[in-house]
Short mmCIF file of C-alpha atoms and ligand atoms in Angstrom, two decimals:
data_model
loop_
_atom_site.label_atom_id
_atom_site.label_comp_id
_atom_site.label_asym_id
_atom_site.label_seq_id
_atom_site.Cartn_x
_atom_site.Cartn_y
_atom_site.Cartn_z
CA MET A 1 39.59 -32.67 26.23
CA ALA A 2 36.40 -33.25 23.11
CA ASN A 3 37.08 -29.74 22.18
CA LEU A 4 40.32 -29.77 22.43
CA TRP A 5 40.93 -33.45 20.46
CA LEU A 6 38.33 -31.64 17.55
CA ASP A 7 41.00 -28.26 17.79
CA SER A 8 44.17 -30.33 17.22
CA PHE A 9 42.31 -32.72 14.88
CA CYS A 10 41.40 -29.76 13.08
CA LEU A 11 44.46 -28.00 12.50
CA LEU A 12 45.88 -31.49 11.26
CA VAL A 13 43.67 -31.35 8.59
CA TYR A 14 43.97 -27.59 7.69
CA ALA A 15 47.87 -27.90 7.71
CA ALA A 16 47.83 -30.75 5.50
CA ARG A 17 45.57 -28.94 2.80
CA LEU A 18 47.76 -26.34 3.53
CA TYR A 19 50.77 -28.52 2.14
CA VAL A 20 48.92 -30.56 -0.32
CA THR A 21 46.67 -28.04 -2.48
CA GLY A 22 47.79 -24.60 -0.89
CA THR A 23 43.81 -23.77 -0.70
CA VAL A 24 42.10 -22.42 2.63
CA GLY A 25 39.28 -21.20 4.90
CA LEU A 26 38.40 -25.25 5.37
CA GLN A 27 35.20 -26.00 8.56
CA CYS A 28 34.90 -27.97 10.96
CA GLN A 29 31.70 -28.00 12.27
CA GLU A 30 31.90 -28.08 16.06
CA GLY A 31 33.11 -24.67 16.26
CA GLY A 32 36.09 -25.32 15.05
CA GLN A 33 36.41 -22.69 12.38
CA ILE A 34 39.25 -21.40 10.89
CA ASP A 35 39.53 -18.14 9.35
CA ALA A 36 40.96 -18.23 5.82
CA ILE A 37 44.25 -16.99 5.22
CA GLU A 38 44.94 -15.07 2.34
CA GLN A 39 47.82 -16.21 0.01
CA PRO A 40 50.11 -14.03 -2.37
CA GLU A 41 48.78 -12.64 -4.87
CA SER A 42 49.10 -14.45 -8.28
CA SER A 43 48.21 -12.00 -10.28
CA VAL A 44 51.42 -10.30 -9.67
CA ALA A 45 53.41 -13.22 -9.59
CA ASN A 46 52.09 -13.19 -14.07
CA GLY A 47 53.94 -10.13 -14.51
CA CYS A 48 50.67 -8.05 -15.07
CA ASN A 49 48.47 -5.52 -13.10
CA LEU A 50 45.58 -3.13 -13.68
CA ASN A 51 47.27 -0.63 -15.62
CA ASN A 52 48.99 -2.94 -17.75
CA ARG A 53 52.48 -2.37 -17.20
CA ILE A 54 54.87 -5.04 -16.92
CA GLN A 55 56.40 -5.78 -13.57
CA GLU A 56 58.38 -7.15 -11.72
CA PRO A 57 57.54 -10.75 -10.38
CA PRO A 58 57.95 -10.53 -6.86
CA PRO A 59 61.88 -11.87 -5.67
CA SER A 60 60.92 -15.68 -4.66
CA SER A 61 62.14 -15.20 -1.31
CA PHE A 62 59.28 -12.62 -0.55
CA ILE A 63 56.99 -15.21 -1.42
CA SER A 64 58.20 -17.63 0.16
CA ALA A 65 58.22 -15.73 3.58
CA LEU A 66 54.86 -15.51 2.54
CA GLY A 67 53.74 -18.33 2.97
CA THR A 68 55.85 -19.46 6.16
CA LYS A 69 53.76 -16.40 7.93
CA ALA A 70 50.65 -17.86 6.47
CA VAL A 71 51.35 -21.43 7.66
CA LYS A 72 51.46 -20.24 11.76
CA PRO A 73 48.03 -18.07 12.43
CA PRO A 74 48.36 -17.72 16.02
CA GLN A 75 45.07 -20.62 16.11
CA LEU A 76 47.83 -23.48 15.04
CA GLN A 77 50.18 -22.13 17.40
CA LYS A 78 47.51 -22.54 20.36
CA MET A 79 47.04 -26.15 18.54
CA ALA A 80 50.45 -26.86 18.16
CA ASP A 81 51.34 -26.16 22.00
CA LYS A 82 48.75 -27.80 23.08
CA ASN A 83 49.45 -31.34 21.67
CA ALA A 84 52.86 -30.48 22.53
CA LYS A 85 51.45 -30.58 26.33
CA ILE A 86 49.91 -33.75 25.44
CA ASN A 87 52.66 -35.38 23.57
CA ALA A 88 54.54 -34.42 26.68
CA LYS A 89 52.20 -35.64 29.13
CA MET A 90 52.34 -38.92 27.50
CA ALA A 91 55.85 -39.13 28.10
CA ARG A 92 56.50 -38.96 31.80
CA VAL A 93 53.20 -41.10 31.89
CA CYS A 94 54.66 -43.47 29.30
CA PRO A 95 58.12 -43.25 28.49
CA GLU A 96 57.87 -45.09 25.27
CA LEU A 97 54.97 -43.29 24.11
CA ALA A 98 58.17 -40.62 23.46
CA SER A 99 58.89 -42.06 20.52
CA GLU A 100 57.80 -39.97 17.09
CA TYR A 101 55.75 -42.96 15.70
CA ALA A 102 53.90 -42.42 19.35
CA ARG A 103 52.85 -38.53 18.65
CA TYR A 104 49.50 -37.52 19.29
CA PRO A 105 47.83 -37.10 16.56
CA LEU A 106 48.23 -39.78 15.34
CA GLN A 107 47.30 -39.85 11.87
CA MET A 108 47.93 -43.02 10.06
CA LYS A 109 46.33 -45.76 7.30
CA SER A 110 46.87 -49.03 9.01
CA TRP A 111 48.46 -50.26 12.19
CA VAL A 112 51.62 -53.22 11.02
CA SER A 113 51.74 -56.51 11.97
CA PRO A 114 54.23 -57.68 14.08
CA ASP A 115 55.02 -60.18 10.91
CA ALA A 116 56.39 -57.02 8.97
CA MET A 117 59.51 -55.31 8.70
CA GLY A 118 58.95 -51.73 10.42
CA PRO A 119 61.23 -48.63 9.75
CA ASN A 120 63.96 -49.05 8.76
CA LYS A 121 64.27 -52.18 8.28
CA ASN A 122 63.85 -53.31 12.19
CA PRO A 123 61.37 -56.51 12.71
CA CYS A 124 57.95 -55.20 14.27
CA TRP A 125 57.85 -57.97 16.96
CA ILE A 126 61.44 -58.88 19.02
CA SER A 127 61.00 -62.02 20.01
CA ALA A 128 62.17 -61.60 24.18
CA PRO A 129 61.88 -63.16 26.97
CA ARG A 130 58.83 -62.72 29.81
CA GLY A 131 60.47 -60.64 32.38
CA THR A 132 62.73 -58.69 30.49
CA THR A 133 63.12 -55.16 31.38
CA GLU A 134 65.39 -53.68 29.14
CA ARG A 135 62.85 -50.82 27.63
CA LYS A 136 64.10 -50.61 23.85
CA ASP A 137 63.36 -47.28 22.14
CA ASP A 138 59.90 -47.07 19.86
CA TYR A 139 58.58 -50.65 21.30
CA ALA A 140 57.08 -52.15 23.45
CA PHE A 141 57.62 -54.79 26.09
CA GLY A 142 55.07 -57.06 26.65
CA ALA A 143 52.87 -60.07 25.44
CA GLY A 144 51.29 -59.43 22.37
CA LYS A 145 49.76 -62.20 19.43
CA LYS A 146 52.91 -63.68 18.67
CA GLY A 147 53.74 -63.60 22.63
CA TRP A 148 56.10 -62.11 24.95
CA GLY A 149 58.44 -59.73 23.06
CA TYR A 150 58.88 -56.25 21.74
CA TYR A 151 55.65 -54.61 19.94
CA HIS A 152 56.97 -51.62 17.97
CA LEU A 153 54.41 -48.70 18.40
CA LEU A 154 52.89 -49.42 15.05
CA THR A 155 51.33 -52.29 15.72
CA ARG A 156 48.23 -52.53 17.37
CA ASP A 157 49.73 -54.80 20.22
CA SER A 158 52.20 -51.89 21.73
CA TYR A 159 49.24 -50.80 23.12
CA THR A 160 46.95 -52.91 24.49
CA ILE A 161 50.69 -53.98 26.16
CA LEU A 162 51.09 -50.33 27.45
CA TYR A 163 47.14 -50.35 28.18
CA ALA A 164 47.30 -53.22 30.68
CA ARG A 165 50.78 -51.78 32.22
CA LEU A 166 49.05 -48.49 32.70
CA THR A 167 45.85 -50.37 34.14
CA ASN A 168 48.04 -51.84 36.83
CA GLU A 169 49.90 -48.78 37.61
CA MET A 170 48.12 -45.85 39.12
CA PRO A 171 50.25 -43.64 40.42
CA GLY A 172 50.99 -44.02 44.02
CA CYS A 173 48.54 -42.42 46.80
CA CYS A 174 50.83 -42.29 49.07
CA CYS A 175 49.90 -38.43 49.37
CA ALA A 176 46.89 -38.10 47.58
CA PHE A 177 44.73 -35.10 48.20
CA SER A 178 48.42 -32.86 47.16
CA ALA A 179 47.87 -30.57 44.25
CA GLU A 180 51.30 -32.73 42.50
CA ALA A 181 49.63 -36.25 43.05
CA ARG A 182 46.67 -34.37 41.86
CA ARG A 183 48.31 -33.26 38.52
CA GLN A 184 50.22 -36.92 38.81
CA MET A 185 46.39 -38.94 38.90
CA SER A 186 45.00 -36.56 36.13
CA ASP A 187 47.61 -36.63 34.01
CA TRP A 188 47.72 -40.93 33.74
CA ASP A 189 44.23 -40.71 33.68
CA ASP A 190 44.42 -38.90 30.30
CA VAL A 191 47.08 -40.92 28.81
CA LYS A 192 45.24 -44.04 29.40
CA THR A 193 42.21 -42.80 27.77
CA ILE A 194 44.51 -42.66 24.38
CA VAL A 195 46.43 -45.64 25.01
CA TYR A 196 43.09 -47.03 25.93
CA ASN A 197 41.21 -45.39 22.19
CA ARG A 198 44.63 -46.58 20.14
CA SER A 199 44.14 -50.09 21.69
CA VAL A 200 40.78 -51.22 20.41
CA ALA A 201 41.00 -48.41 16.91
CA THR A 202 40.72 -49.95 13.92
CA ILE A 203 43.42 -48.46 12.18
CA PRO A 204 46.32 -45.96 14.08
CA ASP A 205 44.38 -43.06 13.92
CA ASP A 206 43.32 -40.65 17.11
CA ALA A 207 40.26 -39.00 15.32
CA GLN A 208 39.03 -42.99 14.51
CA ALA A 209 39.98 -43.86 17.64
CA LYS A 210 38.13 -42.65 19.27
CA LYS A 211 34.98 -43.43 16.94
CA ASP A 212 35.90 -46.66 17.87
CA ALA A 213 35.86 -46.67 21.04
CA ILE A 214 32.65 -44.80 22.01
CA ARG A 215 31.16 -47.53 19.78
CA LEU A 216 32.63 -50.35 20.98
CA ALA A 217 31.18 -48.87 24.85
CA GLN A 218 27.57 -48.44 22.77
CA GLY A 219 28.08 -52.75 21.84
CA VAL A 220 28.24 -51.79 18.97
CA ALA A 221 30.35 -55.28 17.06
CA GLN A 222 34.28 -53.48 15.80
CA ALA A 223 34.76 -53.52 12.54
CA HIS A 224 37.79 -55.84 11.81
CA TYR A 225 40.94 -53.79 12.28
CA HIS A 226 42.95 -53.14 9.52
CA GLU A 227 46.36 -54.78 9.61
CA GLY A 228 49.19 -54.17 6.78
CA GLN A 229 52.91 -54.51 6.36
CA ASN A 230 53.76 -51.07 5.68
CA PHE A 231 53.04 -47.23 7.59
CA GLN A 232 51.60 -44.42 5.54
CA LEU A 233 50.21 -41.10 6.62
CA ALA A 234 46.71 -40.85 6.14
CA VAL A 235 46.22 -37.44 4.29
CA GLY A 236 43.52 -38.56 2.33
CA VAL A 237 41.99 -40.38 5.05
CA ALA A 238 41.94 -37.26 7.28
CA THR A 239 41.16 -34.80 4.27
CA THR A 240 37.36 -37.10 3.33
CA ALA A 241 36.58 -37.53 7.39
CA ALA A 242 37.21 -33.65 7.98
CA THR A 243 33.77 -33.70 5.41
CA GLY A 244 31.76 -36.59 7.02
CA PHE A 245 32.75 -35.03 10.67
C1 NAG B 301 38.31 -41.76 24.00
O1 NAG B 301 37.29 -42.50 23.59
C2 NAG B 301 36.01 -41.61 24.63
C3 NAG B 301 35.09 -42.54 24.44
O2 NAG B 301 34.51 -43.85 24.48
C4 NAG B 301 36.15 -40.19 24.17
O3 NAG B 301 34.92 -39.40 24.81
C5 NAG B 301 37.41 -39.50 23.99
O4 NAG B 301 37.42 -38.18 24.08
C6 NAG B 301 38.58 -40.23 23.37
N1 NAG B 301 40.09 -39.92 23.82
C7 NAG B 301 41.11 -39.51 23.27
C8 NAG B 301 42.21 -38.85 24.25
O5 NAG B 301 40.52 -39.27 21.90
#
């Protein structure tokens, strides 16, 4: 699980770097090294070569073809597949987690307050009475700090709610020795861990969530969590975190 997580994190940081700076050759410490990928030669694009002959710059379709190839080495594909499996598992165990706002690995800078407006001008908390059974996409229903209602998956409350539910909802154990029952049990356990880690995370970032969960287990006082009125991808945070990892 730790390796899987690390791989996914490396992939994300790597993809973000490639996207932001075009640089390559990122290393992740615990065996997560990714081979450097050659970039298209810029000297060719300058129209020069060693013989000083004027050369046509390569057509842009050629460059974009190289670019496409560069971001899909087999390692990246493998990590993307692993993440897709985790996301499928999450959706199976907990339908709310099929939301794009819950997609693993989470990499955002700050939880959004239930008082704030979420995406598409939808409130992050919608009041609803206890006992409501209707599901709402991108929200979890339950009791959070504003009382009963729908909490957007951008709020930390949504994970507290989902964790409480998962804890009470162990998969049925009618045929506990079948392979299928074991699979369900192990899926449930994996998803419960992800949800728990998010519920104690200072920011909505699975890398940070894991650190926060460990700190909490060790009895180290938890840092205050960050809650904002907005949400944002944590590309900068991820890049910085990779070096101190
Ligand atoms: C959740 O945190 C625990 C530490 O308490 C860690 O061992 C585990 O790998 C984390 N899980 C995920 C999915 O990050």
